[in-house]
Tab-separated table of C-alpha atoms in Angstrom:
chain	number	residue	atom	x	y	z
A	30	GLU	CA	98.748	75.786	95.086
A	31	ILE	CA	99.553	74.194	98.417
A	32	VAL	CA	96.394	73.351	100.366
A	33	MET	CA	96.547	73.370	104.162
A	34	THR	CA	94.039	71.233	106.077
A	35	GLN	CA	93.502	71.591	109.815
A	36	SER	CA	91.798	69.223	112.210
A	37	PRO	CA	89.629	69.194	114.124
A	38	GLY	CA	87.440	72.139	113.122
A	39	THR	CA	86.447	72.673	116.747
A	40	LEU	CA	88.147	71.341	119.859
A	41	SER	CA	86.420	71.467	123.239
A	42	VAL	CA	88.732	71.256	126.246
A	43	SER	CA	88.792	72.393	129.862
A	44	PRO	CA	91.241	74.846	131.412
A	45	GLY	CA	94.356	73.036	132.598
A	46	GLU	CA	94.007	70.292	130.015
A	47	ARG	CA	96.241	69.654	127.018
A	48	ALA	CA	95.163	70.558	123.486
A	49	THR	CA	96.602	69.062	120.304
A	50	LEU	CA	95.865	70.685	116.946
A	51	SER	CA	96.849	69.202	113.599
A	52	CYS	CA	97.748	70.671	110.229
A	53	ARG	CA	98.470	68.840	107.004
A	54	ALA	CA	99.969	70.246	103.790
A	55	SER	CA	99.023	68.872	100.360
A	56	GLN	CA	102.720	68.775	99.467
A	57	THR	CA	105.879	69.139	101.431
A	58	VAL	CA	106.645	72.567	102.893
A	59	GLY	CA	109.760	71.474	104.777
A	60	SER	CA	109.730	73.352	108.082
A	61	ASN	CA	108.227	76.514	106.558
A	62	LEU	CA	105.147	76.381	108.755
A	63	ALA	CA	103.708	78.947	111.152
A	64	TRP	CA	100.901	78.903	113.718
A	65	TYR	CA	98.812	81.958	114.559
A	66	GLN	CA	96.293	82.722	117.279
A	67	HIS	CA	93.305	84.893	116.414
A	68	LYS	CA	90.780	86.348	118.825
A	69	PRO	CA	87.685	88.321	117.758
A	70	GLY	CA	88.404	91.991	117.174
A	71	GLN	CA	92.141	91.524	117.469
A	72	ALA	CA	95.068	91.208	115.120
A	73	PRO	CA	96.227	87.656	114.514
A	74	ARG	CA	99.349	86.858	116.557
A	75	LEU	CA	102.314	84.764	115.456
A	76	LEU	CA	102.897	81.903	117.894
A	77	ILE	CA	105.261	79.493	116.150
A	78	SER	CA	107.542	79.782	113.112
A	79	ASP	CA	109.750	77.239	111.368
A	80	ALA	CA	107.342	74.572	112.656
A	81	SER	CA	108.734	74.600	116.192
A	82	THR	CA	110.251	77.988	117.134
A	83	ARG	CA	108.220	80.079	119.545
A	84	ALA	CA	107.866	83.725	118.619
A	85	THR	CA	109.049	86.422	121.002
A	86	GLY	CA	106.976	86.558	124.164
A	87	ILE	CA	105.028	83.345	123.525
A	88	PRO	CA	104.684	81.196	126.669
A	89	ALA	CA	106.456	77.853	126.868
A	90	ARG	CA	103.135	75.988	127.092
A	91	PHE	CA	102.858	76.477	123.311
A	92	SER	CA	104.939	74.050	121.277
A	93	GLY	CA	105.059	73.044	117.635
A	94	SER	CA	106.373	69.975	115.905
A	95	GLY	CA	106.497	68.264	112.535
A	96	SER	CA	108.025	68.707	109.112
A	97	GLY	CA	107.202	67.949	105.505
A	98	THR	CA	103.428	67.604	105.406
A	99	GLU	CA	102.340	66.843	108.983
A	100	PHE	CA	102.430	69.389	111.805
A	101	THR	CA	101.131	69.700	115.338
A	102	LEU	CA	100.525	72.572	117.742
A	103	THR	CA	100.321	71.542	121.390
A	104	ILE	CA	99.171	73.714	124.264
A	105	SER	CA	100.256	71.883	127.382
A	106	SER	CA	97.976	73.383	130.040
A	107	LEU	CA	95.205	75.576	128.711
A	108	GLN	CA	94.688	78.978	130.242
A	109	SER	CA	91.493	80.991	129.841
A	110	GLU	CA	93.231	83.407	127.465
A	111	ASP	CA	94.127	80.558	125.087
A	112	PHE	CA	90.577	80.022	123.866
A	113	ALA	CA	90.670	81.367	120.316
A	114	VAL	CA	90.936	80.255	116.702
A	115	TYR	CA	94.289	78.839	115.587
A	116	TYR	CA	95.554	78.849	112.014
A	117	CYS	CA	98.482	77.148	110.387
A	118	GLN	CA	100.155	78.743	107.373
A	119	HIS	CA	102.902	77.578	105.080
A	120	TYR	CA	105.468	80.042	103.742
A	121	ASN	CA	107.191	77.775	101.299
A	122	ARG	CA	106.517	79.742	98.103
A	123	TRP	CA	106.686	83.521	98.396
A	124	PRO	CA	104.321	85.280	98.424
A	125	ARG	CA	101.409	82.809	98.195
A	126	TYR	CA	101.372	81.718	101.812
A	127	THR	CA	98.086	79.846	102.219
A	128	PHE	CA	96.337	79.216	105.518
A	129	GLY	CA	94.464	76.287	106.923
A	130	GLN	CA	90.775	76.776	107.601
A	131	GLY	CA	91.375	77.152	111.337
A	132	THR	CA	90.672	75.224	114.526
A	133	LYS	CA	88.401	76.842	117.090
A	134	LEU	CA	89.500	76.041	120.622
A	135	GLU	CA	86.544	76.370	122.963
A	136	ILE	CA	85.840	75.727	126.598
B	24	GLU	CA	106.602	99.428	119.057
B	25	VAL	CA	105.548	97.966	115.732
B	26	GLN	CA	102.205	99.269	114.513
B	27	LEU	CA	100.203	98.577	111.382
B	28	VAL	CA	97.028	100.623	111.080
B	29	GLU	CA	94.540	99.917	108.309
B	30	SER	CA	91.900	102.338	107.067
B	31	GLY	CA	89.602	102.896	104.140
B	32	GLY	CA	87.019	100.210	104.742
B	33	GLY	CA	83.312	100.855	104.526
B	34	LEU	CA	80.048	100.010	102.827
B	35	VAL	CA	80.155	99.914	99.037
B	36	GLN	CA	77.827	98.666	96.329
B	37	PRO	CA	78.725	95.723	94.112
B	38	GLY	CA	80.757	96.783	91.105
B	39	ARG	CA	82.179	99.851	92.830
B	40	SER	CA	85.705	100.528	94.068
B	41	LEU	CA	87.443	101.073	97.379
B	42	ARG	CA	91.036	101.838	98.351
B	43	LEU	CA	92.509	100.497	101.565
B	44	SER	CA	95.561	101.930	103.281
B	45	CYS	CA	97.939	100.573	105.904
B	46	VAL	CA	100.321	102.927	107.690
B	47	ALA	CA	103.349	101.357	109.349
B	48	SER	CA	105.507	102.538	112.219
B	49	GLY	CA	108.058	101.173	114.646
B	50	PHE	CA	110.207	99.383	112.069
B	51	THR	CA	112.108	100.068	108.852
B	52	PHE	CA	109.264	99.749	106.374
B	53	ASP	CA	111.348	99.226	103.258
B	54	ASP	CA	113.139	96.263	104.840
B	55	TYR	CA	109.942	94.254	104.693
B	56	ALA	CA	107.564	92.679	102.246
B	57	MET	CA	103.914	93.437	102.920
B	58	HIS	CA	100.693	91.526	102.452
B	59	TRP	CA	96.935	91.827	102.591
B	60	VAL	CA	94.937	89.022	104.224
B	61	ARG	CA	91.170	88.940	104.570
B	62	GLN	CA	88.560	87.124	106.602
B	63	ALA	CA	85.010	86.775	105.320
B	64	PRO	CA	82.219	86.535	107.919
B	65	GLY	CA	82.363	83.145	109.624
B	66	LYS	CA	85.312	82.032	107.519
B	67	GLY	CA	89.048	81.643	107.961
B	68	LEU	CA	91.998	83.720	106.862
B	69	GLU	CA	92.659	84.096	103.144
B	70	TRP	CA	95.868	85.527	101.727
B	71	VAL	CA	94.925	88.213	99.172
B	72	SER	CA	98.092	89.823	97.854
B	73	GLY	CA	101.783	90.383	98.590
B	74	ILE	CA	104.411	92.925	97.504
B	75	SER	CA	108.163	92.822	97.940
B	76	TRP	CA	110.095	95.606	99.644
B	77	ASN	CA	110.879	97.362	96.351
B	78	SER	CA	107.584	96.507	94.581
B	79	GLY	CA	109.584	94.289	92.251
B	80	THR	CA	107.526	91.178	92.991
B	81	ILE	CA	103.761	91.261	93.329
B	82	ASP	CA	101.225	88.457	93.391
B	83	TYR	CA	97.506	87.998	93.966
B	84	ALA	CA	95.141	85.273	94.960
B	85	ASP	CA	93.206	83.950	91.971
B	86	SER	CA	89.986	85.226	93.552
B	87	VAL	CA	91.078	88.863	93.213
B	88	LYS	CA	93.513	88.826	90.287
B	89	GLY	CA	92.595	91.427	87.672
B	90	ARG	CA	90.394	93.353	90.111
B	91	PHE	CA	92.710	94.295	93.003
B	92	THR	CA	96.026	96.170	92.828
B	93	ILE	CA	98.557	96.260	95.641
B	94	SER	CA	101.101	99.071	95.918
B	95	ARG	CA	103.341	100.737	98.464
B	96	ASP	CA	104.953	104.094	99.115
B	97	ASN	CA	108.130	103.536	101.113
B	98	ALA	CA	108.639	107.276	101.622
B	99	LYS	CA	105.311	107.377	103.463
B	100	ASN	CA	105.572	103.977	105.176
B	101	SER	CA	102.312	103.038	103.521
B	102	LEU	CA	100.725	100.047	101.835
B	103	PHE	CA	97.655	100.219	99.645
B	104	LEU	CA	95.054	97.933	98.126
B	105	GLN	CA	92.971	99.285	95.272
B	106	MET	CA	89.850	97.136	94.991
B	107	ASN	CA	87.794	97.449	91.812
B	108	SER	CA	84.711	95.613	90.562
B	109	LEU	CA	83.863	94.606	94.105
B	110	ARG	CA	81.645	91.590	94.712
B	111	THR	CA	79.554	90.579	97.697
B	112	GLU	CA	82.037	87.781	98.370
B	113	ASP	CA	84.767	90.402	98.953
B	114	THR	CA	83.029	91.357	102.197
B	115	GLY	CA	85.129	90.903	105.306
B	116	PHE	CA	87.918	92.216	107.464
B	117	TYR	CA	91.098	93.136	105.626
B	118	TYR	CA	94.399	92.926	107.491
B	119	CYS	CA	97.832	94.103	106.473
B	120	ALA	CA	100.794	92.069	107.638
B	121	LYS	CA	104.557	92.147	107.229
B	122	ASN	CA	107.260	89.598	106.665
B	123	ILE	CA	110.968	89.909	106.037
B	124	GLY	CA	110.512	88.338	102.620
B	125	GLY	CA	111.675	85.034	101.221
B	126	THR	CA	110.493	82.173	103.385
B	127	SER	CA	109.376	83.799	106.602
B	128	PRO	CA	106.068	84.123	108.474
B	129	PHE	CA	103.951	87.222	109.041
B	130	ASP	CA	105.432	88.533	112.250
B	131	TYR	CA	103.057	91.454	112.809
B	132	TRP	CA	99.522	92.220	111.715
B	133	GLY	CA	97.210	95.184	111.864
B	134	GLN	CA	93.809	95.175	113.568
B	135	GLY	CA	91.973	95.173	110.265
B	136	THR	CA	89.434	97.300	108.448
B	137	LEU	CA	85.946	96.101	107.529
B	138	VAL	CA	84.776	96.093	103.928
B	139	THR	CA	81.095	95.450	103.280
B	140	VAL	CA	79.941	94.979	99.703
B	141	SER	CA	76.187	95.161	99.519
B	142	SER	CA	73.437	96.833	97.566
C-alpha cells in the first residue's frame, strides 16, 4: 500500500501570507495526486488534480506542483476562508486511493 | 447541480449492523465509480471501499474487509454500505464520493453521515 505523509501537521500563518504544504508518497505515483480542502461540517472539496491542475472554480491563489514522490500545495495569499484542513491523496492504483494525514492551516 | 446525500447513520452497539445509503443526482450515475471514505473523531480521511460503475470491481480497506459490503443500484442512483460486526473504532463520519474511474480523483463528495458505535 502506498503511504502518503504530509507536513507539517499544523501550519500557523496570517491572512495575506503565503502557505506551503508538503506531501510525500512512499513510492512513485507519477502525477496522480490530488489536494482537497475540508472544513468542519462540510463535504471535502477537490482543489487540485494531476498534481498541478486546479479544479473548476478554484481560485488562482491555489497552485500545486511536484511529481513522483514529492508534492507541494501553495496558497499564495491566504484569505480567511482558506483556513481549513488540507489532504493530499494519490490515485495511482484504483480503487485504493490513500490519503495523507492532513495539514491543519490555522490563523 | 451534482448532489450526493448520505443517510443511515446513527448510534449502534458494538457487534451490530448498520446500512448506509448515498443517493446521487445531477450526473449520470452509472458513468462513475463510487467510494466510501470515513473520518474518525480527531483523525484524517480514510478510504473505506470503492466500486466500479458496473459493480465489476470492488475493493475494501484492510480495516473493514470481511465486515463491510459495498453495493450500488444504478436504476435508483444509489450507493450502499452494509456494515456488520461494528467496532468502536468504526465510529466517525462516512462520506460517499465519486470518480470517473481509472486514475482520477474524487471530484464530488457528500456531506457525510455520522456513525457512532458505542455500548
